[in-house]
């Protein structure tokens, strides 16, 4: 039976706003998620009749999707949102998600390949790319079925780069936007991809009316790739040498946009003062000890987050500035990510080993230099934000990095921010952060020393300005800005 076209606004993303656990008795338990998209959709209200199309990520999700069929999930599970979850074959999903999205496109945009030995694009890759095309086609089909005439569709991220062009073929009446939450690689690096794949991803996004990014830098890199790979014409501000505003290709024009996702100040301030956060704050303070400063980082153990070099910089700080020994603790939250991929498991283990080495080398009976936590705990992260004297955010490359924006919002006494110039957040926060080259361990160690020595007054003033910049475009406003631009 055909799905009725009811949705004037649609969102498409790999991960949806709800996940399911399948019990031994066949029961399904729903768990709702958060994030910018959830907050954004709530801004338009339930009467907007918006539909969120997402993929089933695990067996519980697949069972929920099967039970729903071509209908929407139970709104009691989704907080009232209309959600269509796609039961894509597990082998197709795995090849598209792990094989292409996370092991190829993510690596390209974050410049992570060790090029003497990788990547290798062989027959296995070709099969995975075919799965990625099938995965994107499933989304395009579902969106085409759900959308009313001239509906607005917001497609999210590198998982669904082909959807705009596929959907344009099916429904040329729709207004389609694509948003990239990652950086975008410069042309020379982007062309590591096979020529047909490099062109296919760009053509896919250019199928939309608008392609949006977190910073002007990433939008400019996308435009440069369109020119270099496709020979597309780039429309620029002013007399032609200004900021790129659109890409013209094969008779169509795709506008470029920038929306720097900000922190949700109201939520963070309210959530960070709840009892469970207070309990963890007490525990962390006891672990750090009295009269000691703290350097805090909160990351997933993704290769791009640069946790190892952060630890090396901290070790160098202790080596070159012995006066900080027993006076500072590095509170490092390194929450496991993508542990189904060997390279991520190996990286997580390397982080553990290095923390142990620093503690063995410098630790004393009453002082543990690195307090490493690997179990995901949002309340504990907020507690660390509250007490941090220094926040270390040193990614190799990051689309934005919301941690850099969240810490100043939650900080109680002011927090010095040591920030990589390769984080998207640098564009908005760089003036009041201590900015570092993420590869330069020596310079990062010096920045940590400067941050620790910063006066309380200067730290408080910087934090105030950082918090204002960090909350300029909170999730609801970020989502509505994209909607209005289409």
Coordinates of C-alpha atoms in Angstrom, one line a residue:
X1 CA 0.0 0.0 0.0
X2 CA 1.4 3.4 -1.0
X3 CA 2.4 5.8 1.8
X4 CA 0.2 8.9 1.8
X5 CA 2.0 12.1 1.2
X6 CA 1.5 14.1 4.4
X7 CA 4.8 15.8 5.3
X8 CA 5.5 19.4 4.4
X9 CA 8.8 19.3 6.3
X10 CA 11.2 16.3 6.4
X11 CA 14.5 15.6 8.1
X12 CA 16.7 12.7 7.0
X13 CA 19.6 11.4 9.0
X14 CA 21.4 8.1 9.7
X15 CA 20.5 8.2 13.4
X16 CA 17.0 9.0 14.5
X17 CA 15.6 10.5 17.7
X18 CA 14.9 7.1 19.3
X19 CA 16.6 3.7 19.6
X20 CA 15.1 0.4 20.7
X21 CA 16.3 -2.6 22.8
X22 CA 14.7 -6.0 22.0
X23 CA 14.0 -8.0 25.1
X24 CA 14.2 -11.8 25.4
X25 CA 10.4 -11.9 25.5
X26 CA 10.1 -9.9 22.3
X27 CA 9.3 -6.7 24.0
X28 CA 10.7 -3.4 22.7
X29 CA 12.1 -0.7 25.0
X30 CA 12.4 2.8 23.5
X31 CA 15.1 5.3 24.5
X32 CA 14.9 8.8 23.2
X33 CA 18.0 10.7 22.2
X34 CA 18.9 14.4 22.2
X35 CA 21.0 16.7 20.1
X36 CA 20.5 19.6 17.8
X37 CA 18.1 18.0 15.4
X38 CA 15.8 16.9 18.2
X39 CA 15.8 20.4 19.7
X40 CA 15.4 21.9 16.2
X41 CA 12.4 19.9 15.3
X42 CA 10.7 20.7 18.6
X43 CA 11.0 24.4 17.6
X44 CA 8.5 24.0 14.8
X45 CA 5.9 22.3 17.0
X46 CA 3.8 19.1 16.5
X47 CA 1.3 20.9 14.3
X48 CA 3.9 21.2 11.6
X49 CA 3.4 17.6 10.6
X50 CA 7.1 17.1 10.1
X51 CA 8.5 13.6 9.5
X52 CA 11.9 12.3 10.4
X53 CA 13.4 9.5 8.2
X54 CA 16.2 7.5 9.8
X55 CA 17.8 4.1 9.6
X56 CA 17.5 1.1 12.0
X57 CA 20.9 0.8 13.7
X58 CA 20.5 -2.4 15.6
X59 CA 18.3 -5.5 16.0
X60 CA 15.9 -3.7 18.3
X61 CA 15.5 -0.8 15.8
X62 CA 15.0 -3.3 13.0
X63 CA 12.3 -5.1 14.9
X64 CA 10.6 -1.8 15.6
X65 CA 10.8 -0.8 11.9
X66 CA 9.4 -4.2 10.8
X67 CA 6.5 -3.8 13.1
X68 CA 5.8 -0.3 11.9
X69 CA 6.1 -1.4 8.2
X70 CA 5.8 1.6 6.0
X71 CA 4.1 3.5 8.8
X72 CA 5.6 5.7 11.5
X73 CA 6.9 4.6 14.8
X74 CA 4.7 4.7 17.9
X75 CA 4.6 8.5 18.8
X76 CA 4.7 7.5 22.4
X77 CA 8.2 6.2 21.8
X78 CA 9.4 9.3 19.9
X79 CA 8.1 12.2 22.1
X80 CA 5.3 12.8 19.7
X81 CA 7.4 13.1 16.6
X82 CA 6.5 11.3 13.4
X83 CA 9.4 9.0 12.6
X84 CA 9.9 6.6 9.8
X85 CA 12.6 4.1 10.5
X86 CA 14.1 2.2 7.5
X87 CA 14.8 -1.5 7.9
X88 CA 17.8 -1.6 5.5
X89 CA 19.4 -5.0 5.2
X90 CA 22.1 -5.4 7.9
X91 CA 24.9 -6.2 5.4
X92 CA 24.0 -3.2 3.2
X93 CA 23.9 -1.0 6.2
X94 CA 27.2 -2.2 7.6
X95 CA 29.0 -1.8 4.2
X96 CA 27.5 1.7 3.8
X97 CA 28.0 2.9 7.3
X98 CA 31.2 1.3 8.4
X99 CA 32.8 0.6 5.0
X100 CA 32.1 4.0 3.3
X101 CA 30.8 6.6 5.6
X102 CA 33.0 6.1 8.6
X103 CA 36.1 4.4 7.0
X104 CA 36.3 6.5 3.8
X105 CA 34.3 9.8 3.8
X106 CA 35.0 10.5 7.5
X107 CA 38.7 9.8 6.9
X108 CA 38.9 12.0 3.8
X109 CA 37.2 15.0 5.4
X110 CA 39.3 14.8 8.6
X111 CA 42.6 14.2 6.7
X112 CA 43.2 11.0 8.6
X113 CA 44.8 8.6 6.1
X114 CA 48.4 7.4 6.4
X115 CA 48.8 7.8 2.7
X116 CA 51.9 5.6 2.3
X117 CA 49.7 2.6 3.0
X118 CA 46.1 3.8 2.8
X119 CA 43.6 4.1 1.3
X120 CA 43.3 1.1 -1.0
X121 CA 40.3 1.2 -3.3
X122 CA 39.8 -2.3 -4.6
X123 CA 37.0 -4.7 -5.4
X124 CA 35.8 -4.8 -1.8
X125 CA 35.5 -1.0 -1.8
X126 CA 33.5 -1.2 -5.0
X127 CA 31.0 -3.5 -3.3
X128 CA 30.8 -1.2 -0.3
X129 CA 30.2 1.8 -2.6
X130 CA 27.4 0.0 -4.3
X131 CA 25.9 -0.6 -0.8
X132 CA 26.3 3.1 0.0
X133 CA 24.3 3.9 -3.2
X134 CA 21.6 1.4 -2.2
X135 CA 21.4 2.8 1.3
X136 CA 21.1 6.4 0.0
X137 CA 18.4 5.2 -2.5
X138 CA 16.3 3.8 0.3
X139 CA 16.3 7.2 2.0
X140 CA 15.4 9.0 -1.3
X141 CA 12.5 6.6 -1.9
X142 CA 11.1 7.0 1.6
X143 CA 11.4 10.8 1.5
X144 CA 9.7 10.9 -2.0
X145 CA 6.8 8.8 -0.6
X146 CA 6.3 11.0 2.5
X147 CA 6.6 14.5 1.1
X148 CA 3.7 16.6 0.0
X149 CA 4.1 18.7 -3.1
X150 CA 6.8 21.3 -2.7
X151 CA 7.8 20.1 0.7
X152 CA 11.1 21.1 2.4
X153 CA 13.6 18.4 3.0
X154 CA 16.7 18.8 5.2
X155 CA 19.2 16.0 4.5
X156 CA 21.9 15.5 7.2
X157 CA 25.6 14.7 6.8
X158 CA 28.1 12.5 5.0
X159 CA 26.1 9.3 5.4
X160 CA 23.5 10.7 3.0
X161 CA 25.5 12.7 0.5
X162 CA 23.8 11.1 -2.6
X163 CA 20.3 11.6 -1.4
X164 CA 19.7 15.2 -2.8
X165 CA 20.4 14.2 -6.4
X166 CA 18.5 10.9 -6.1
X167 CA 15.5 12.7 -4.5
X168 CA 15.6 15.4 -7.2
X169 CA 15.2 12.7 -9.8
X170 CA 12.1 11.3 -8.0
X171 CA 10.6 14.6 -6.9
X172 CA 11.8 17.7 -8.8
X173 CA 9.1 19.7 -7.0
X174 CA 10.8 19.5 -3.6
X175 CA 13.0 22.1 -2.0
X176 CA 16.1 20.1 -0.8
X177 CA 18.9 21.1 1.4
X178 CA 22.0 19.2 2.6
X179 CA 23.9 20.0 5.8
X180 CA 27.5 18.8 6.4
X181 CA 28.3 18.3 10.1
X182 CA 32.0 17.4 9.3
X183 CA 34.8 19.5 7.8
X184 CA 35.2 19.4 4.0
X185 CA 38.5 18.3 2.6
X186 CA 40.6 20.6 0.3
X187 CA 40.7 19.5 -3.4
X188 CA 44.1 17.8 -3.3
X189 CA 43.2 15.6 -0.4
X190 CA 39.6 15.0 -1.6
X191 CA 40.9 13.6 -4.9
X192 CA 42.3 10.6 -3.0
X193 CA 38.9 9.2 -3.7
X194 CA 38.4 7.3 -6.9
X195 CA 37.4 9.8 -9.6
X196 CA 33.9 8.5 -10.1
X197 CA 33.2 8.5 -6.3
X198 CA 34.7 12.0 -5.8
X199 CA 32.4 13.3 -8.6
X200 CA 29.4 11.2 -7.4
X201 CA 29.5 12.7 -3.9
X202 CA 29.7 16.3 -5.2
X203 CA 26.9 15.6 -7.8
X204 CA 24.8 14.1 -5.0
X205 CA 25.0 17.2 -2.8
X206 CA 24.6 19.5 -5.8
X207 CA 21.2 17.9 -6.5
X208 CA 19.9 20.0 -3.7
X209 CA 18.8 23.6 -3.8
X210 CA 21.2 24.5 -1.0
X211 CA 24.4 23.0 0.6
X212 CA 25.1 24.2 4.1
X213 CA 28.1 23.9 6.4
X214 CA 29.3 24.8 9.9
X215 CA 31.9 27.4 8.8
X216 CA 32.8 29.4 5.8
X217 CA 36.0 27.5 5.6
X218 CA 34.2 24.2 5.0
X219 CA 31.8 25.8 2.5
X220 CA 34.8 27.2 0.6
X221 CA 36.5 23.9 0.5
X222 CA 33.4 22.2 -0.9
X223 CA 33.2 24.9 -3.6
X224 CA 36.9 24.4 -4.5
X225 CA 36.3 20.7 -4.9
X226 CA 33.3 21.3 -7.2
X227 CA 35.5 23.5 -9.3
X228 CA 38.5 21.1 -9.3
X229 CA 36.7 17.8 -9.8
X230 CA 33.6 18.8 -11.8
X231 CA 34.7 22.0 -13.5
X232 CA 31.7 23.7 -11.9
X233 CA 31.4 27.5 -11.8
X234 CA 31.6 29.1 -8.4
X235 CA 29.6 32.2 -7.7
X236 CA 31.2 34.6 -5.3
X237 CA 30.4 37.8 -3.3
X238 CA 31.5 41.2 -4.5
X239 CA 33.5 41.4 -7.7
X240 CA 34.0 37.6 -8.0
X241 CA 36.9 37.1 -5.6
X242 CA 34.9 37.1 -2.3
X243 CA 33.2 34.4 -0.3
X244 CA 31.6 31.6 -2.5
X245 CA 27.8 31.8 -2.4
X246 CA 26.7 29.2 -5.0
X247 CA 27.8 26.5 -7.3
X248 CA 26.5 26.3 -10.9
X249 CA 26.7 23.0 -12.6
X250 CA 24.9 21.4 -15.5
X251 CA 22.2 24.1 -15.7
X252 CA 21.4 24.2 -12.0
X253 CA 22.5 26.5 -9.2
X254 CA 23.0 25.2 -5.6
X255 CA 23.3 27.9 -3.0
X256 CA 25.9 27.7 -0.2
X257 CA 25.1 28.5 3.4
X258 CA 26.8 28.6 6.7
X259 CA 25.1 27.9 10.1
X260 CA 27.5 27.6 13.0
X261 CA 25.6 25.3 15.4
X262 CA 25.8 26.7 18.9
X263 CA 25.4 25.4 22.5
X264 CA 21.9 25.1 24.0
X265 CA 22.6 27.4 27.0
X266 CA 19.2 27.0 28.7
X267 CA 19.4 23.2 28.6
X268 CA 23.0 23.0 29.7
X269 CA 22.7 25.4 32.6
X270 CA 19.5 23.7 33.9
X271 CA 20.9 20.2 33.4
X272 CA 24.3 21.0 34.9
X273 CA 22.7 22.0 38.3
X274 CA 20.8 18.8 38.9
X275 CA 21.5 16.4 41.8
X276 CA 23.3 13.7 39.8
X277 CA 25.8 16.3 38.4
X278 CA 26.3 17.7 42.0
X279 CA 27.1 14.2 43.2
X280 CA 29.7 13.7 40.4
X281 CA 31.1 17.1 41.0
X282 CA 31.8 16.1 44.6
X283 CA 33.5 12.9 43.5
X284 CA 35.7 14.6 40.9
X285 CA 36.8 17.3 43.4
X286 CA 37.8 14.5 45.8
X287 CA 39.7 12.7 43.0
X288 CA 41.5 15.9 42.0
X289 CA 42.3 16.9 45.6
X290 CA 42.3 20.3 47.4
X291 CA 44.1 23.3 46.0
X292 CA 44.8 21.7 42.7
X293 CA 44.0 23.0 39.2
X294 CA 42.3 20.8 36.6
X295 CA 42.8 20.5 32.8
X296 CA 39.6 18.9 31.4
X297 CA 39.0 17.2 28.1
X298 CA 35.7 15.5 27.0
X299 CA 35.9 13.5 23.8
X300 CA 34.9 10.3 22.2
X301 CA 38.0 8.2 21.2
X302 CA 37.7 9.2 17.5
X303 CA 41.0 9.5 15.7
X304 CA 40.3 13.1 14.8
X305 CA 40.0 14.2 18.4
X306 CA 43.8 14.0 18.9
X307 CA 43.7 12.6 22.5
X308 CA 47.1 11.1 22.3
X309 CA 48.9 14.3 21.4
X310 CA 46.9 16.0 24.2
X311 CA 48.3 13.6 26.7
X312 CA 51.8 14.0 25.2
X313 CA 51.5 17.8 25.6
X314 CA 50.4 17.3 29.3
X315 CA 53.4 15.0 29.9
X316 CA 55.6 17.6 28.3
X317 CA 54.1 20.2 30.6
X318 CA 55.0 18.1 33.6
X319 CA 58.5 17.6 32.3
X320 CA 59.4 21.2 31.4
X321 CA 57.5 22.8 34.3
X322 CA 58.1 20.7 37.4
X323 CA 56.4 23.3 39.5
X324 CA 53.0 22.0 38.2
X325 CA 53.7 18.5 39.5
X326 CA 51.2 17.6 42.3
X327 CA 49.4 20.9 41.6
X328 CA 47.4 19.9 38.5
X329 CA 45.3 16.9 37.4
X330 CA 44.4 16.2 33.8
X331 CA 40.8 15.0 33.9
X332 CA 40.5 13.1 30.6
X333 CA 37.1 11.7 29.5
X334 CA 37.8 9.5 26.5
X335 CA 34.5 7.7 25.8
X336 CA 34.8 4.7 23.4
X337 CA 33.6 5.3 19.9
X338 CA 33.1 3.0 16.9
X339 CA 34.6 0.0 18.7
X340 CA 33.4 -2.3 15.9
X341 CA 36.3 -0.9 13.9
X342 CA 39.8 -2.2 14.8
X343 CA 41.6 1.1 14.2
X344 CA 39.3 2.7 16.9
X345 CA 39.8 -0.1 19.4
X346 CA 43.6 0.2 18.9
X347 CA 43.5 4.0 19.4
X348 CA 41.4 3.6 22.6
X349 CA 44.0 1.2 24.0
X350 CA 46.8 3.6 23.1
X351 CA 45.1 6.3 25.0
X352 CA 44.8 4.0 28.1
X353 CA 48.5 3.0 27.8
X354 CA 49.8 6.6 27.6
X355 CA 47.7 7.7 30.6
X356 CA 49.1 4.8 32.6
X357 CA 52.7 5.7 31.5
X358 CA 52.3 9.3 32.7
X359 CA 50.8 8.2 36.0
X360 CA 53.7 5.7 36.5
X361 CA 56.3 8.2 35.6
X362 CA 55.1 11.2 37.6
X363 CA 52.5 10.0 40.0
X364 CA 53.1 10.1 43.8
X365 CA 51.3 8.5 46.7
X366 CA 48.9 11.4 47.0
X367 CA 48.7 12.5 43.4
X368 CA 47.5 10.8 40.2
X369 CA 48.4 13.1 37.3
X370 CA 45.9 11.8 34.8
X371 CA 42.3 10.8 35.8
X372 CA 41.1 8.9 32.8
X373 CA 37.5 8.0 32.5
X374 CA 36.3 5.8 29.6
X375 CA 32.7 5.0 30.6
X376 CA 30.3 7.4 29.0
X377 CA 28.6 9.6 31.6
X378 CA 27.0 12.9 30.5
X379 CA 26.3 14.1 34.1
X380 CA 30.0 13.6 34.9
X381 CA 31.0 15.5 31.8
X382 CA 28.9 18.4 33.0
X383 CA 30.4 18.2 36.4
X384 CA 33.9 18.5 34.8
X385 CA 32.7 21.5 32.8
X386 CA 31.7 23.2 36.0
X387 CA 35.1 22.8 37.8
X388 CA 37.5 23.0 34.9
X389 CA 40.3 25.6 35.2
X390 CA 41.5 24.8 31.7
X391 CA 39.6 23.0 28.8
X392 CA 41.8 21.3 26.2
X393 CA 40.1 20.9 22.8
X394 CA 42.8 20.0 20.3
X395 CA 41.3 18.1 17.4
X396 CA 43.3 17.4 14.3
X397 CA 40.2 18.5 12.4
X398 CA 36.6 19.0 13.5
X399 CA 33.5 20.3 11.8
X400 CA 32.6 22.4 14.9
X401 CA 33.3 20.7 18.3
X402 CA 30.5 21.6 20.7
X403 CA 32.6 20.8 23.8
X404 CA 34.6 24.0 23.1
X405 CA 31.2 25.8 23.2
X406 CA 29.7 24.0 26.1
X407 CA 32.4 24.4 28.7
X408 CA 32.3 28.2 28.8
X409 CA 28.5 28.1 29.2
X410 CA 28.6 25.7 32.3
X411 CA 31.9 26.9 33.9
X412 CA 31.4 28.1 37.4
X413 CA 34.6 30.2 37.9
X414 CA 35.8 30.8 34.4
X415 CA 37.8 28.4 32.3
X416 CA 40.7 29.1 29.9
X417 CA 40.2 27.4 26.6
X418 CA 43.1 25.8 24.7
X419 CA 41.7 25.4 21.2
X420 CA 42.9 23.8 18.0
X421 CA 42.9 26.1 15.0
X422 CA 41.6 23.1 13.0
X423 CA 38.3 23.0 15.0
X424 CA 35.3 24.7 13.3
X425 CA 34.7 26.4 16.6
X426 CA 37.9 28.4 16.1
X427 CA 36.1 30.7 13.7
X428 CA 33.8 31.9 16.5
X429 CA 35.9 31.4 19.6
X430 CA 39.5 32.0 18.4
X431 CA 39.8 35.5 19.7
X432 CA 39.3 34.5 23.3
X433 CA 41.0 31.1 23.3
X434 CA 44.6 30.1 23.4
X435 CA 45.0 28.8 19.9
X436 CA 47.3 25.9 19.0
X437 CA 48.5 23.9 16.0
X438 CA 47.1 20.4 17.0
X439 CA 50.2 18.6 15.7
X440 CA 52.6 20.8 17.8
X441 CA 53.0 19.1 21.2
X442 CA 55.6 21.6 22.4
X443 CA 53.3 24.6 21.6
X444 CA 50.3 22.9 23.2
X445 CA 52.3 22.3 26.4
X446 CA 53.2 26.0 26.4
X447 CA 49.6 26.9 25.9
X448 CA 48.6 24.7 28.8
X449 CA 51.1 26.4 31.1
X450 CA 49.9 29.9 30.0
X451 CA 46.3 28.8 30.6
X452 CA 47.1 27.5 34.1
X453 CA 48.8 30.8 35.0
X454 CA 46.0 33.0 33.7
X455 CA 44.6 35.3 36.3
X456 CA 41.1 34.6 37.7
X457 CA 39.9 38.0 36.3
X458 CA 41.1 37.4 32.8
X459 CA 39.8 33.9 32.8
X460 CA 36.4 35.0 33.9
X461 CA 36.2 37.8 31.2
X462 CA 37.3 35.5 28.4
X463 CA 34.8 32.9 29.5
X464 CA 32.0 35.5 29.4
X465 CA 32.8 36.4 25.9
X466 CA 33.3 32.7 24.9
X467 CA 29.9 31.8 26.3
X468 CA 28.2 34.7 24.3
X469 CA 29.8 33.6 21.1
X470 CA 29.1 29.9 21.8
X471 CA 25.4 30.4 22.2
X472 CA 24.8 32.8 19.3
X473 CA 22.9 30.1 17.2
X474 CA 21.4 27.5 19.6
X475 CA 20.0 24.3 18.1
X476 CA 16.4 25.6 17.6
X477 CA 17.6 28.7 15.9
X478 CA 20.2 26.8 13.9
X479 CA 17.5 24.4 12.5
X480 CA 15.0 27.2 11.8
X481 CA 17.7 29.2 10.0
X482 CA 18.2 26.3 7.6
X483 CA 14.5 25.9 7.1
X484 CA 13.9 29.6 6.3
X485 CA 16.9 29.6 3.9
X486 CA 15.2 26.9 1.8

